[in-house]
Tab-separated table of C-alpha atoms in Angstrom:
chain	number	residue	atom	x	y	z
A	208	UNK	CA	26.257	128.652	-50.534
A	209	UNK	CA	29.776	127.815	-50.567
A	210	UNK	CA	31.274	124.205	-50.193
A	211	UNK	CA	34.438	122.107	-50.671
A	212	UNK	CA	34.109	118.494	-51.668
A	213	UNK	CA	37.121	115.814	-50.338
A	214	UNK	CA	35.626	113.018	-52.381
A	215	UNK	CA	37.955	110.196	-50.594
A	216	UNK	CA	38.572	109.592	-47.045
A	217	UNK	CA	41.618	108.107	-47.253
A	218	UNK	CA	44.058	107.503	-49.733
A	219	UNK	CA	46.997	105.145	-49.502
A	220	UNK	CA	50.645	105.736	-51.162
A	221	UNK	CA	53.799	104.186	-51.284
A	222	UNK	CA	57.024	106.392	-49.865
A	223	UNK	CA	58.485	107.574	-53.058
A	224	UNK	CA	55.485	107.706	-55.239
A	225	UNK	CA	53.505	110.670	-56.307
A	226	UNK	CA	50.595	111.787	-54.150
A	227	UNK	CA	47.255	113.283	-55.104
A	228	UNK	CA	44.162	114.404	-52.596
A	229	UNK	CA	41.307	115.599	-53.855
A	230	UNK	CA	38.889	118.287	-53.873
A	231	UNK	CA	36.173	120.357	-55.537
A	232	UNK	CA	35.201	123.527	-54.377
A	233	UNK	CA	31.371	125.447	-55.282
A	234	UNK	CA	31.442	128.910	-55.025
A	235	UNK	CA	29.711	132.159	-55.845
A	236	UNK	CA	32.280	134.748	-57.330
A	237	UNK	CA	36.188	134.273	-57.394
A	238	UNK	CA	37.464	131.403	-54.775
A	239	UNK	CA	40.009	131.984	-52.123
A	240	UNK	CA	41.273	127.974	-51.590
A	241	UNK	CA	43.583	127.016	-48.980
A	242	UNK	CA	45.509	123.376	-48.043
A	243	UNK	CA	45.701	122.417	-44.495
A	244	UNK	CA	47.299	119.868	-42.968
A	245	UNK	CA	46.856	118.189	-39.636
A	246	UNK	CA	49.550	115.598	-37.892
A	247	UNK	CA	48.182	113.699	-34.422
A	248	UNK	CA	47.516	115.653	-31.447
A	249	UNK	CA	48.506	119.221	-33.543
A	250	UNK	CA	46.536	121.988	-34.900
A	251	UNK	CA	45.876	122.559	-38.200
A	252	UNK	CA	49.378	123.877	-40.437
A	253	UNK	CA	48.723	125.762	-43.258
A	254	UNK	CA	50.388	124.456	-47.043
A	255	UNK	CA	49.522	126.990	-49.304
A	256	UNK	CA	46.462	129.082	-51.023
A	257	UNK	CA	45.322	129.780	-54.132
A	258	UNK	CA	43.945	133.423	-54.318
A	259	UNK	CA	44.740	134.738	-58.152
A	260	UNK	CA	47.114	134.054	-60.674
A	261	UNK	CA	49.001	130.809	-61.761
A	262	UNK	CA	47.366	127.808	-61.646
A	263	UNK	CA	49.927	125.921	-60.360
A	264	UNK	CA	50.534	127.121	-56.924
A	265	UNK	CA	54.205	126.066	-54.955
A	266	UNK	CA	53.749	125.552	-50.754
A	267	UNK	CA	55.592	124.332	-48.021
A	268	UNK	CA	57.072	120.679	-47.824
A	269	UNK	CA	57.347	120.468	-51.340
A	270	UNK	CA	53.211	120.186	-51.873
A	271	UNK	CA	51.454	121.713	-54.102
A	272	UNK	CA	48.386	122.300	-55.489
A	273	UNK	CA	46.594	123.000	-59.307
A	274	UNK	CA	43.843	125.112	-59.599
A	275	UNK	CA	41.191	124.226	-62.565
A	276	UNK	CA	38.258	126.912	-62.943
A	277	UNK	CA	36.444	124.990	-65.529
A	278	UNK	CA	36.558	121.086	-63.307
A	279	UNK	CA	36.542	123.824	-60.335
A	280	UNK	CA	38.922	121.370	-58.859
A	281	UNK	CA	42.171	122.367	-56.151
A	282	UNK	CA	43.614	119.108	-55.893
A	283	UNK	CA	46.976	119.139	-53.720
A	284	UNK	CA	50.419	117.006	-55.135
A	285	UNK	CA	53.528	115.799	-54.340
A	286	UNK	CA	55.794	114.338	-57.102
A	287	UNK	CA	57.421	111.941	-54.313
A	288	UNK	CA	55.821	111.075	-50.462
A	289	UNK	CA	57.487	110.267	-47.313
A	290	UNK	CA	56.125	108.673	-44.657
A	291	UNK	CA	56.126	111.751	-42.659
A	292	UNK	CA	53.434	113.036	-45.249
A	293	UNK	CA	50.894	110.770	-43.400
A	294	UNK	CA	48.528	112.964	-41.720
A	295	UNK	CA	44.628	114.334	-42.305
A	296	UNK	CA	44.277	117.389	-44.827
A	297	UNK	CA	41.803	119.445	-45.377
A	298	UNK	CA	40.941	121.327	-48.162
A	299	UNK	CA	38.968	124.899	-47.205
A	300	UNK	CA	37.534	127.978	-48.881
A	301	UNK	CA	36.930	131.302	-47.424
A	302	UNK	CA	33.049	132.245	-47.114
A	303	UNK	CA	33.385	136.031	-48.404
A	304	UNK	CA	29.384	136.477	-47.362
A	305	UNK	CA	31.488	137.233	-43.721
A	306	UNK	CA	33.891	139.706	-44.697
A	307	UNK	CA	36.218	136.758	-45.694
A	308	UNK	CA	36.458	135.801	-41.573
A	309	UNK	CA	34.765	132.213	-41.867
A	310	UNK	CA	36.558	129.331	-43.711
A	311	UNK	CA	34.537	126.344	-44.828
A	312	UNK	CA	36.775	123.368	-44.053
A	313	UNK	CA	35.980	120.054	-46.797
A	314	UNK	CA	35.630	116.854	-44.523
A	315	UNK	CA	39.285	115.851	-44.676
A	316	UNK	CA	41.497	113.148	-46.257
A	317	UNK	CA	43.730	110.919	-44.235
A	318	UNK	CA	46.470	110.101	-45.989
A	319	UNK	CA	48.604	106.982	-45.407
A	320	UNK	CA	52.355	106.219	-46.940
A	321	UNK	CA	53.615	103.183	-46.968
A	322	UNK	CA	57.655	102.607	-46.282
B	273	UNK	CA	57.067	125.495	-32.940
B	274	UNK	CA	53.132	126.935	-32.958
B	275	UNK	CA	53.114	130.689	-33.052
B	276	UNK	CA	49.808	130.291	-30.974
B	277	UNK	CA	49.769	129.047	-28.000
B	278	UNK	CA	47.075	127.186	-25.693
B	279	UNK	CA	46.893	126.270	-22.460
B	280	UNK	CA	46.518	123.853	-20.484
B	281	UNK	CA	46.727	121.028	-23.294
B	282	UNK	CA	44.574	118.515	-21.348
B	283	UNK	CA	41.212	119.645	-19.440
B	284	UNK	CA	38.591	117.119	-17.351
B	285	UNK	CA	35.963	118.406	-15.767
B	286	UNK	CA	32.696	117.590	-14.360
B	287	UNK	CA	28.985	118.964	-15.995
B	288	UNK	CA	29.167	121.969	-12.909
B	289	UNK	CA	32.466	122.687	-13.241
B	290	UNK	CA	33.757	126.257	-14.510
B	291	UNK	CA	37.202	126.572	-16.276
B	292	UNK	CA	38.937	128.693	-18.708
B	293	UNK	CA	41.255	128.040	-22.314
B	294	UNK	CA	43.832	130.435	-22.928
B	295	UNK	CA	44.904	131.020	-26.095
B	296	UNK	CA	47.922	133.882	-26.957
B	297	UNK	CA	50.051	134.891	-30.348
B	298	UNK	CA	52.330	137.902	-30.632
B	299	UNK	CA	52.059	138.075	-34.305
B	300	UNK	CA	50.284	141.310	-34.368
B	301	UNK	CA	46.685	139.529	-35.558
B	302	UNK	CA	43.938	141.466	-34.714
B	303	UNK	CA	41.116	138.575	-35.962
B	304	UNK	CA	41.685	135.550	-33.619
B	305	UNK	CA	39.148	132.588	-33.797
B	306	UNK	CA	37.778	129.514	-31.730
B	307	UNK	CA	36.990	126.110	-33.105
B	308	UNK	CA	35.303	122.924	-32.283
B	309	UNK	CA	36.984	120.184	-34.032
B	310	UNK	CA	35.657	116.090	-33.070
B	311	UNK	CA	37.921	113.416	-34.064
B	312	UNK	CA	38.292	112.923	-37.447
B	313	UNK	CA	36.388	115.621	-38.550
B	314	UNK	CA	37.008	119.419	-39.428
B	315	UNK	CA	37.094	121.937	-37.431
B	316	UNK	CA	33.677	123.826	-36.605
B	317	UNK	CA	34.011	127.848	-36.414
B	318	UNK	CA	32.605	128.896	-32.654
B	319	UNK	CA	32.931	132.510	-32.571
B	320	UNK	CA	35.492	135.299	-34.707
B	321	UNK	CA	36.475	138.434	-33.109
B	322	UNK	CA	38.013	141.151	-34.818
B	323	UNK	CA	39.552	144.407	-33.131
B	324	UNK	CA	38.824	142.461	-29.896
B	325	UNK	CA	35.141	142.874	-30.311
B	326	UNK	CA	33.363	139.987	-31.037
B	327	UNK	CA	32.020	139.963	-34.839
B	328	UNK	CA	30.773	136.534	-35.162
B	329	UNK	CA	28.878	133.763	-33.420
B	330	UNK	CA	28.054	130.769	-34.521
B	331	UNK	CA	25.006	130.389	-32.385
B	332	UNK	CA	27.111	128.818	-29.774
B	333	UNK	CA	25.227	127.975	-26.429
B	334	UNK	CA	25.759	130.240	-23.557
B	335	UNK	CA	27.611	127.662	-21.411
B	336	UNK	CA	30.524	129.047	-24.234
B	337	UNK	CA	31.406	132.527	-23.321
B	338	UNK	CA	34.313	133.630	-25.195
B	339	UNK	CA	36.519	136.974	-24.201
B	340	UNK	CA	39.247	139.001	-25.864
B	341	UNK	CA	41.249	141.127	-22.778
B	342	UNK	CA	43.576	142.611	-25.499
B	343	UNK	CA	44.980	141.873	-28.773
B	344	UNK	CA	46.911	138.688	-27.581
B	345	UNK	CA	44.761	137.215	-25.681
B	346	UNK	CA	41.494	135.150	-26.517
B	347	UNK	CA	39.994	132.828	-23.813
B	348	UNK	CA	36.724	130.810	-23.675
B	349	UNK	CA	35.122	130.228	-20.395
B	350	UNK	CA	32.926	126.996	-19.734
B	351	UNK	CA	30.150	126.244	-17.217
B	352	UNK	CA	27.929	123.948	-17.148
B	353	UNK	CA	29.114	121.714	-20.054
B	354	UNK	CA	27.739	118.303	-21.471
B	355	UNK	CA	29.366	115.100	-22.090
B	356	UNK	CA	28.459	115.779	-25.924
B	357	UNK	CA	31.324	119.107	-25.729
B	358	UNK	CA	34.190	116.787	-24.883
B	359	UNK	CA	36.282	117.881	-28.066
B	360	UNK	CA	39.417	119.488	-29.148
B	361	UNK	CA	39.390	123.042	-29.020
B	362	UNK	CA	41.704	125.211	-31.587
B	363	UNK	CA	42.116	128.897	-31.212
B	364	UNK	CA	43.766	130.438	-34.177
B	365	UNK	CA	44.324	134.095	-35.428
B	366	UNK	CA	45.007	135.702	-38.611
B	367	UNK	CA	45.895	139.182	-40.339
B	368	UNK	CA	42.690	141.454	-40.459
B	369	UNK	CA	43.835	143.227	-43.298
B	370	UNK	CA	42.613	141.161	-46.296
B	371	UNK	CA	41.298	138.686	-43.940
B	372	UNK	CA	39.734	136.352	-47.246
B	373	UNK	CA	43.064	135.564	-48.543
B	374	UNK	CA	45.542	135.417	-45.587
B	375	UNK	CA	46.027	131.782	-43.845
B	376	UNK	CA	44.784	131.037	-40.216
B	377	UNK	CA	47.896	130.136	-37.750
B	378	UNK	CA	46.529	127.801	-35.195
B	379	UNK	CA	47.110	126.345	-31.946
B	380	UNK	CA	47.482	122.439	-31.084
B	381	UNK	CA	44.651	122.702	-29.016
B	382	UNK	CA	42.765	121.926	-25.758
B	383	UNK	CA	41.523	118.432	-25.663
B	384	UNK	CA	38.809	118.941	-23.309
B	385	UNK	CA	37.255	115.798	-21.598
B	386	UNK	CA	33.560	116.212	-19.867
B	387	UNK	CA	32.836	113.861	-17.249
């Protein structure tokens, strides 16, 4: 079965710092990995997927995200946070068992920066 | 700006009532989706319709009926609900073609409130 793993429920940063949030993925075959993000009372935005190539994959807002085959590991970056980075992500891979329709969402990270 | 829209925002109703979410994009998407999402937690997959036929259900009770009119339109029509549904509901669509690796764009959601 396939799963994504947000290991921490919150993590707390100070505006101006680098950012990191977490996750592991377990999959059969080749992973499809996506970064959501969700602010208060909005649906989820998409950030950016990692599907083939480079590891290193660019997205919107200046996030991004390294993909690790061997620590099977997406975790998503930002060299320097704002405060209007607080919000919950969620890291999520695509079942392909469904024709690729059904995403499997981790349990999300709620991310706090400090001014 | 959402490129998928929901209406109405805000829904109470009582256990016998029967309403109706909306949900509409004009991206061209022909796979459109409804969620269950509780706070603080990720969104569950309800149902997945592709072509406007319906392709998946996520054994969903029947007091969720879902309909796709045309390729716009999604709605989900409720009867009979339980306190337990009171949730945010997310509709969200994507491009069929290569459905694995393309990103869902979703809605902000009908907070629905069961009385």
């Amino acid at each position: 079965a396939q799963s994504v793993a947000q290991p921490e429920d919150q993590v707390n940063v100070a505006e101006g710092n680098p950012l990191t949030v977490k996750c592991t993925y377990s999959v059969s075959g080749n992973p499809y990995l996506f970064w959501y993000v969700q602010y208060p009372n909005r649906g989820l935005q998409f950030l950016l997927k990692y599907i083939t190539g480079d590891n290193l994959v660019k997205g919107s807002y200046g996030f991004e995200a390294e993909f690790n085959k061997s620590q099977t590991s997406f975790h998503l970056k930002k060299p320097s946070a704002l405060v209007s980075d607080s919000a919950l992500y969620f890291c999520a891979v695509r079942d392909m068992s469904t024709g690729g329709f059904k995403t499997i969402f981790g349990a999300g990270t709620r991310l706090f920066v400090k001014a | 700006d959402t490129e998928v829209t929901q209406t109405p925002k805000h829904l109470v109703m009582g256990m016998t009532n029967k309403k109706s979410l909306k949900c509409e994009q004009h991206m061209g998407h022909r796979a459109m989706y409804w969620y269950k999402q509780k706070a603080k937690k990720p969104p569950e997959l309800m149902f997945v319709y592709s072509y406007e036929k319906l392709s998946i259900n996520e054994s969903v009770p029947s007091r969720f009926s879902p309909e796709c009119p045309n390729s716009s339109l999604l709605n989900l029509h409720l009867h009979a609900l339980q306190p337990e549904d009171s949730a945010l509901y997310l509709c969200a669509s994507s491009q069929i073609q290569g459905a694995s690796n393309q990103p869902q764009h979703f809605g902000d959601g009908t907070r629905l409130s069961i009385l």
